């Protein structure tokens, strides 16, 4: 297979090789097919693309810059580290890219309510923001554990006018929030739109969210080329469901010389049950209407997962990542909670940038990798979000 075979996926049935699809009841399949058709038609329209491009520029503040982390690179004594600053977007993370896309799509489709789950709260805040802007009611389901951990985001969602639904079942984290939000959506799928928070779920969501996020890599590739006259040697991003990573990777898939690295959460260690390294230790299975790598028990039930970063603790992963792993185009590696905390504090103190705990996983990989390479090597990291939401938690945990 040639590398360029990666670009046109998924196929019409929503498959990336053997991953993805629509593993859902027939009634729901009809609804998903309608969304898929509407999406293909609406995204081809100039008025949709112009409105989205205008909002990306004037509302989100795109293009986000690339920052050369010189002091961090010098301190590590190896490769040059560059950060794609998605943390500077309005609402503080990459999530606003697909939330604006989904909210606009809901408006163009005449939907009456947008429903979603959230883990760290970034997707919830971004969606509540986009819905406020577009003028559509918004309902966010969030695990009780995450509600307590991510309090500032909870407050913001309420201020933005979203209805917040606490989820107490199961482990009261992201997977349970997805289940709960999906149940609400099924009550009236014709009038509601489920705005999924990552490149997961049944077709067309992995494709739609990827398309909206692909702006990250398109910009980054052009910016890097313009500034350095060449492409980076390695491009890395953290992987929860996989939206910021696929957004970054898509533009580079055909660049054979560019190594792509997805960083999964190793939590308290891969030899403990307290991790969320789906692609590293999981196996092909099914979850939330898609075929993908899954961390599951012998009976096929999703395992409880853990990461210090709420937005990364998900037992499934995007089908396109599952495909890219199997085809060897992206290397998936891990970083532990402790490495992530170290990266969080180091980036804050050496560059004055407080990263989200999710993004700190990618920074941790860069900190581990840079010293093994020469100064002519360039690592481009997607800094998917800012860490204000995590500041109190980290300060308490490290007794600062
Ligand atoms: C800042 C940030 N980065 C990354 C993620 C993980 O999501 P994804 O893997 O879809 O990019 C989240 C999820 O909440 C997040 O808030």
mmCIF file of C-alpha atoms in Angstrom, residues 124-344:
data_model
loop_
_atom_site.group_PDB
_atom_site.id
_atom_site.type_symbol
_atom_site.label_atom_id
_atom_site.label_comp_id
_atom_site.label_asym_id
_atom_site.label_seq_id
_atom_site.Cartn_x
_atom_site.Cartn_y
_atom_site.Cartn_z
ATOM 1 C CA UNK A 124 -18.118 20.629 27.197
ATOM 2 C CA UNK A 125 -16.907 24.219 27.496
ATOM 3 C CA UNK A 126 -16.019 24.390 23.814
ATOM 4 C CA UNK A 127 -19.417 23.028 22.788
ATOM 5 C CA UNK A 128 -21.340 25.250 25.223
ATOM 6 C CA UNK A 129 -19.392 28.174 23.746
ATOM 7 C CA UNK A 130 -20.106 27.189 20.148
ATOM 8 C CA UNK A 131 -23.805 26.612 20.920
ATOM 9 C CA UNK A 132 -24.079 29.998 22.651
ATOM 10 C CA UNK A 133 -22.574 31.601 19.555
ATOM 11 C CA UNK A 134 -24.767 29.721 17.111
ATOM 12 C CA UNK A 135 -27.891 29.988 19.320
ATOM 13 C CA UNK A 136 -28.774 26.315 19.942
ATOM 14 C CA UNK A 137 -29.612 24.738 23.369
ATOM 15 C CA UNK A 138 -26.788 22.534 24.645
ATOM 16 C CA UNK A 139 -26.800 19.616 27.133
ATOM 17 C CA UNK A 140 -23.563 18.207 28.553
ATOM 18 C CA UNK A 141 -23.192 14.862 30.393
ATOM 19 C CA UNK A 142 -20.207 14.603 32.729
ATOM 20 C CA UNK A 143 -18.994 11.970 35.212
ATOM 21 C CA UNK A 144 -19.279 12.991 38.867
ATOM 22 C CA UNK A 145 -15.569 12.242 39.420
ATOM 23 C CA UNK A 146 -14.628 14.617 36.610
ATOM 24 C CA UNK A 147 -17.115 17.244 37.827
ATOM 25 C CA UNK A 148 -15.255 17.381 41.131
ATOM 26 C CA UNK A 149 -11.814 17.416 39.512
ATOM 27 C CA UNK A 150 -12.528 19.930 36.774
ATOM 28 C CA UNK A 151 -14.601 22.438 38.672
ATOM 29 C CA UNK A 152 -13.626 25.606 36.753
ATOM 30 C CA UNK A 153 -14.868 24.061 33.509
ATOM 31 C CA UNK A 154 -18.126 23.017 35.171
ATOM 32 C CA UNK A 155 -18.730 26.602 36.256
ATOM 33 C CA UNK A 156 -17.953 27.895 32.774
ATOM 34 C CA UNK A 157 -20.433 25.525 31.135
ATOM 35 C CA UNK A 158 -23.154 26.773 33.473
ATOM 36 C CA UNK A 159 -22.283 30.418 32.799
ATOM 37 C CA UNK A 160 -22.430 29.714 29.066
ATOM 38 C CA UNK A 161 -26.006 28.485 29.506
ATOM 39 C CA UNK A 162 -25.495 24.735 28.982
ATOM 40 C CA UNK A 163 -27.558 22.208 30.950
ATOM 41 C CA UNK A 164 -25.129 20.022 32.910
ATOM 42 C CA UNK A 165 -26.126 16.397 33.629
ATOM 43 C CA UNK A 166 -23.960 14.717 36.335
ATOM 44 C CA UNK A 167 -23.359 10.990 35.717
ATOM 45 C CA UNK A 168 -22.897 8.813 38.812
ATOM 46 C CA UNK A 169 -23.109 5.314 37.328
ATOM 47 C CA UNK A 170 -20.110 2.994 36.831
ATOM 48 C CA UNK A 171 -16.794 4.723 37.462
ATOM 49 C CA UNK A 172 -18.511 8.109 36.976
ATOM 50 C CA UNK A 173 -15.940 9.124 34.344
ATOM 51 C CA UNK A 174 -15.804 9.607 30.583
ATOM 52 C CA UNK A 175 -17.130 6.248 29.356
ATOM 53 C CA UNK A 176 -20.190 6.498 31.604
ATOM 54 C CA UNK A 177 -20.784 10.057 30.423
ATOM 55 C CA UNK A 178 -20.746 8.835 26.795
ATOM 56 C CA UNK A 179 -23.322 6.134 27.625
ATOM 57 C CA UNK A 180 -25.566 8.627 29.399
ATOM 58 C CA UNK A 181 -25.363 11.268 26.657
ATOM 59 C CA UNK A 182 -26.096 8.676 23.991
ATOM 60 C CA UNK A 183 -29.234 7.538 25.837
ATOM 61 C CA UNK A 184 -30.533 11.104 25.893
ATOM 62 C CA UNK A 185 -29.748 11.503 22.201
ATOM 63 C CA UNK A 186 -31.712 8.347 21.338
ATOM 64 C CA UNK A 187 -34.872 9.920 22.781
ATOM 65 C CA UNK A 188 -35.183 12.174 19.697
ATOM 66 C CA UNK A 189 -32.353 11.672 17.226
ATOM 67 C CA UNK A 190 -34.211 13.486 14.438
ATOM 68 C CA UNK A 191 -34.247 16.798 16.275
ATOM 69 C CA UNK A 192 -31.117 16.423 18.407
ATOM 70 C CA UNK A 193 -27.502 16.299 17.260
ATOM 71 C CA UNK A 194 -24.975 14.305 19.242
ATOM 72 C CA UNK A 195 -21.784 16.339 19.099
ATOM 73 C CA UNK A 196 -19.195 13.733 19.904
ATOM 74 C CA UNK A 197 -16.049 14.965 21.672
ATOM 75 C CA UNK A 198 -13.418 13.121 19.694
ATOM 76 C CA UNK A 199 -12.783 11.028 16.576
ATOM 77 C CA UNK A 200 -14.846 8.171 18.001
ATOM 78 C CA UNK A 201 -18.359 6.700 17.756
ATOM 79 C CA UNK A 202 -20.223 5.433 14.687
ATOM 80 C CA UNK A 203 -19.608 6.794 11.180
ATOM 81 C CA UNK A 204 -19.680 9.692 10.266
ATOM 82 C CA UNK A 205 -18.308 11.082 13.567
ATOM 83 C CA UNK A 206 -14.688 9.894 13.292
ATOM 84 C CA UNK A 207 -14.540 11.418 9.807
ATOM 85 C CA UNK A 208 -16.419 14.616 10.636
ATOM 86 C CA UNK A 209 -14.417 15.446 13.749
ATOM 87 C CA UNK A 210 -11.177 14.656 11.914
ATOM 88 C CA UNK A 211 -12.114 16.940 9.027
ATOM 89 C CA UNK A 212 -12.821 19.837 11.411
ATOM 90 C CA UNK A 213 -9.596 19.211 13.364
ATOM 91 C CA UNK A 214 -7.387 18.779 10.276
ATOM 92 C CA UNK A 215 -6.865 22.551 10.234
ATOM 93 C CA UNK A 216 -4.212 22.022 12.958
ATOM 94 C CA UNK A 217 -1.876 19.990 10.768
ATOM 95 C CA UNK A 218 -2.602 21.986 7.606
ATOM 96 C CA UNK A 219 -1.532 25.166 9.351
ATOM 97 C CA UNK A 220 1.392 23.549 11.170
ATOM 98 C CA UNK A 221 2.846 21.974 8.034
ATOM 99 C CA UNK A 222 2.714 25.257 6.149
ATOM 100 C CA UNK A 223 4.022 27.326 9.084
ATOM 101 C CA UNK A 224 6.930 24.973 9.705
ATOM 102 C CA UNK A 225 7.843 24.740 6.030
ATOM 103 C CA UNK A 226 7.724 28.513 5.686
ATOM 104 C CA UNK A 227 9.898 29.173 8.719
ATOM 105 C CA UNK A 228 12.441 26.375 8.383
ATOM 106 C CA UNK A 229 12.297 25.533 4.686
ATOM 107 C CA UNK A 230 11.723 21.885 5.596
ATOM 108 C CA UNK A 231 9.331 19.677 7.532
ATOM 109 C CA UNK A 232 9.812 18.549 11.153
ATOM 110 C CA UNK A 233 11.490 15.166 11.688
ATOM 111 C CA UNK A 234 8.913 13.968 14.190
ATOM 112 C CA UNK A 235 5.395 15.157 14.996
ATOM 113 C CA UNK A 236 3.755 14.105 18.259
ATOM 114 C CA UNK A 237 0.428 14.500 20.035
ATOM 115 C CA UNK A 238 -1.340 12.937 23.011
ATOM 116 C CA UNK A 239 -4.061 10.377 22.280
ATOM 117 C CA UNK A 240 -7.261 9.981 24.265
ATOM 118 C CA UNK A 241 -10.010 9.433 21.712
ATOM 119 C CA UNK A 242 -7.506 10.866 19.264
ATOM 120 C CA UNK A 243 -8.930 14.128 17.857
ATOM 121 C CA UNK A 244 -6.005 16.490 18.431
ATOM 122 C CA UNK A 245 -3.586 13.813 17.230
ATOM 123 C CA UNK A 246 -5.469 13.010 14.034
ATOM 124 C CA UNK A 247 -5.983 16.749 13.476
ATOM 125 C CA UNK A 248 -2.229 17.198 13.617
ATOM 126 C CA UNK A 249 -1.242 14.013 11.737
ATOM 127 C CA UNK A 250 -3.609 14.200 8.748
ATOM 128 C CA UNK A 251 -1.582 16.768 6.784
ATOM 129 C CA UNK A 252 1.628 14.751 7.345
ATOM 130 C CA UNK A 253 0.368 11.247 6.490
ATOM 131 C CA UNK A 254 1.928 11.291 3.032
ATOM 132 C CA UNK A 255 5.254 12.757 4.204
ATOM 133 C CA UNK A 256 7.290 9.578 4.446
ATOM 134 C CA UNK A 257 10.227 11.304 6.134
ATOM 135 C CA UNK A 258 8.110 12.583 9.010
ATOM 136 C CA UNK A 259 7.715 10.157 11.924
ATOM 137 C CA UNK A 260 4.315 10.466 13.595
ATOM 138 C CA UNK A 261 4.039 9.632 17.294
ATOM 139 C CA UNK A 262 0.869 9.261 19.386
ATOM 140 C CA UNK A 263 1.384 9.377 23.148
ATOM 141 C CA UNK A 264 -1.025 7.365 25.290
ATOM 142 C CA UNK A 265 -1.414 7.581 29.075
ATOM 143 C CA UNK A 266 0.513 4.870 30.955
ATOM 144 C CA UNK A 267 -1.039 6.193 34.181
ATOM 145 C CA UNK A 268 0.516 4.505 37.191
ATOM 146 C CA UNK A 269 2.334 2.007 34.965
ATOM 147 C CA UNK A 270 1.610 -0.418 32.134
ATOM 148 C CA UNK A 271 2.166 -3.298 34.566
ATOM 149 C CA UNK A 272 -0.752 -2.070 36.719
ATOM 150 C CA UNK A 273 -4.458 -1.909 35.814
ATOM 151 C CA UNK A 274 -4.270 1.882 36.339
ATOM 152 C CA UNK A 275 -3.559 3.081 32.810
ATOM 153 C CA UNK A 276 -5.433 3.953 29.636
ATOM 154 C CA UNK A 277 -3.009 2.773 26.953
ATOM 155 C CA UNK A 278 -5.599 1.422 24.530
ATOM 156 C CA UNK A 279 -3.458 1.040 21.411
ATOM 157 C CA UNK A 280 -0.445 -0.184 23.366
ATOM 158 C CA UNK A 281 -2.145 -2.877 25.451
ATOM 159 C CA UNK A 282 -5.659 -3.223 24.053
ATOM 160 C CA UNK A 283 -6.976 -5.447 21.301
ATOM 161 C CA UNK A 284 -9.397 -5.053 18.380
ATOM 162 C CA UNK A 285 -12.964 -4.956 19.692
ATOM 163 C CA UNK A 286 -16.080 -2.780 19.664
ATOM 164 C CA UNK A 287 -17.220 0.145 21.768
ATOM 165 C CA UNK A 288 -19.668 3.029 21.337
ATOM 166 C CA UNK A 289 -20.797 1.975 17.884
ATOM 167 C CA UNK A 290 -17.374 1.487 16.275
ATOM 168 C CA UNK A 291 -14.730 -1.184 15.769
ATOM 169 C CA UNK A 292 -11.410 -0.087 17.220
ATOM 170 C CA UNK A 293 -8.753 -1.076 19.726
ATOM 171 C CA UNK A 294 -10.333 -1.503 23.159
ATOM 172 C CA UNK A 295 -9.132 -2.236 26.672
ATOM 173 C CA UNK A 296 -11.575 -4.941 27.696
ATOM 174 C CA UNK A 297 -11.894 -7.998 29.937
ATOM 175 C CA UNK A 298 -12.257 -11.575 28.719
ATOM 176 C CA UNK A 299 -16.040 -11.211 28.473
ATOM 177 C CA UNK A 300 -15.602 -8.190 26.184
ATOM 178 C CA UNK A 301 -16.595 -5.556 28.770
ATOM 179 C CA UNK A 302 -14.578 -2.314 28.750
ATOM 180 C CA UNK A 303 -12.050 -2.204 31.584
ATOM 181 C CA UNK A 304 -11.992 0.656 34.083
ATOM 182 C CA UNK A 305 -9.186 2.939 32.921
ATOM 183 C CA UNK A 306 -7.103 5.631 34.549
ATOM 184 C CA UNK A 307 -5.050 8.661 33.627
ATOM 185 C CA UNK A 308 -4.089 11.719 35.620
ATOM 186 C CA UNK A 309 -5.552 13.566 32.615
ATOM 187 C CA UNK A 310 -9.346 13.175 32.640
ATOM 188 C CA UNK A 311 -9.524 13.779 28.900
ATOM 189 C CA UNK A 312 -7.364 10.737 28.169
ATOM 190 C CA UNK A 313 -9.049 8.055 30.276
ATOM 191 C CA UNK A 314 -11.124 6.272 27.667
ATOM 192 C CA UNK A 315 -10.997 2.487 27.030
ATOM 193 C CA UNK A 316 -11.500 2.869 23.258
ATOM 194 C CA UNK A 317 -9.729 4.985 20.634
ATOM 195 C CA UNK A 318 -10.517 6.435 17.223
ATOM 196 C CA UNK A 319 -10.811 3.855 14.437
ATOM 197 C CA UNK A 320 -8.389 5.749 12.223
ATOM 198 C CA UNK A 321 -5.715 5.504 14.913
ATOM 199 C CA UNK A 322 -6.397 1.762 15.162
ATOM 200 C CA UNK A 323 -5.863 1.563 11.410
ATOM 201 C CA UNK A 324 -2.723 3.716 11.417
ATOM 202 C CA UNK A 325 -1.245 1.553 14.157
ATOM 203 C CA UNK A 326 -1.876 -1.641 12.216
ATOM 204 C CA UNK A 327 -0.359 -0.146 9.088
ATOM 205 C CA UNK A 328 2.648 1.114 11.003
ATOM 206 C CA UNK A 329 2.255 4.742 9.865
ATOM 207 C CA UNK A 330 2.009 6.108 13.419
ATOM 208 C CA UNK A 331 4.043 4.860 16.387
ATOM 209 C CA UNK A 332 2.036 4.768 19.588
ATOM 210 C CA UNK A 333 4.046 5.134 22.780
ATOM 211 C CA UNK A 334 3.165 6.002 26.391
ATOM 212 C CA UNK A 335 3.968 8.432 29.204
ATOM 213 C CA UNK A 336 3.168 7.857 32.887
ATOM 214 C CA UNK A 337 1.324 10.162 35.296
ATOM 215 C CA UNK A 338 4.652 11.003 36.951
ATOM 216 C CA UNK A 339 6.368 11.848 33.649
ATOM 217 C CA UNK A 340 3.357 13.976 32.774
ATOM 218 C CA UNK A 341 3.515 15.891 36.083
ATOM 219 C CA UNK A 342 7.223 16.497 35.523
ATOM 220 C CA UNK A 343 6.531 17.802 32.004
ATOM 221 C CA UNK A 344 3.672 19.972 33.324
#
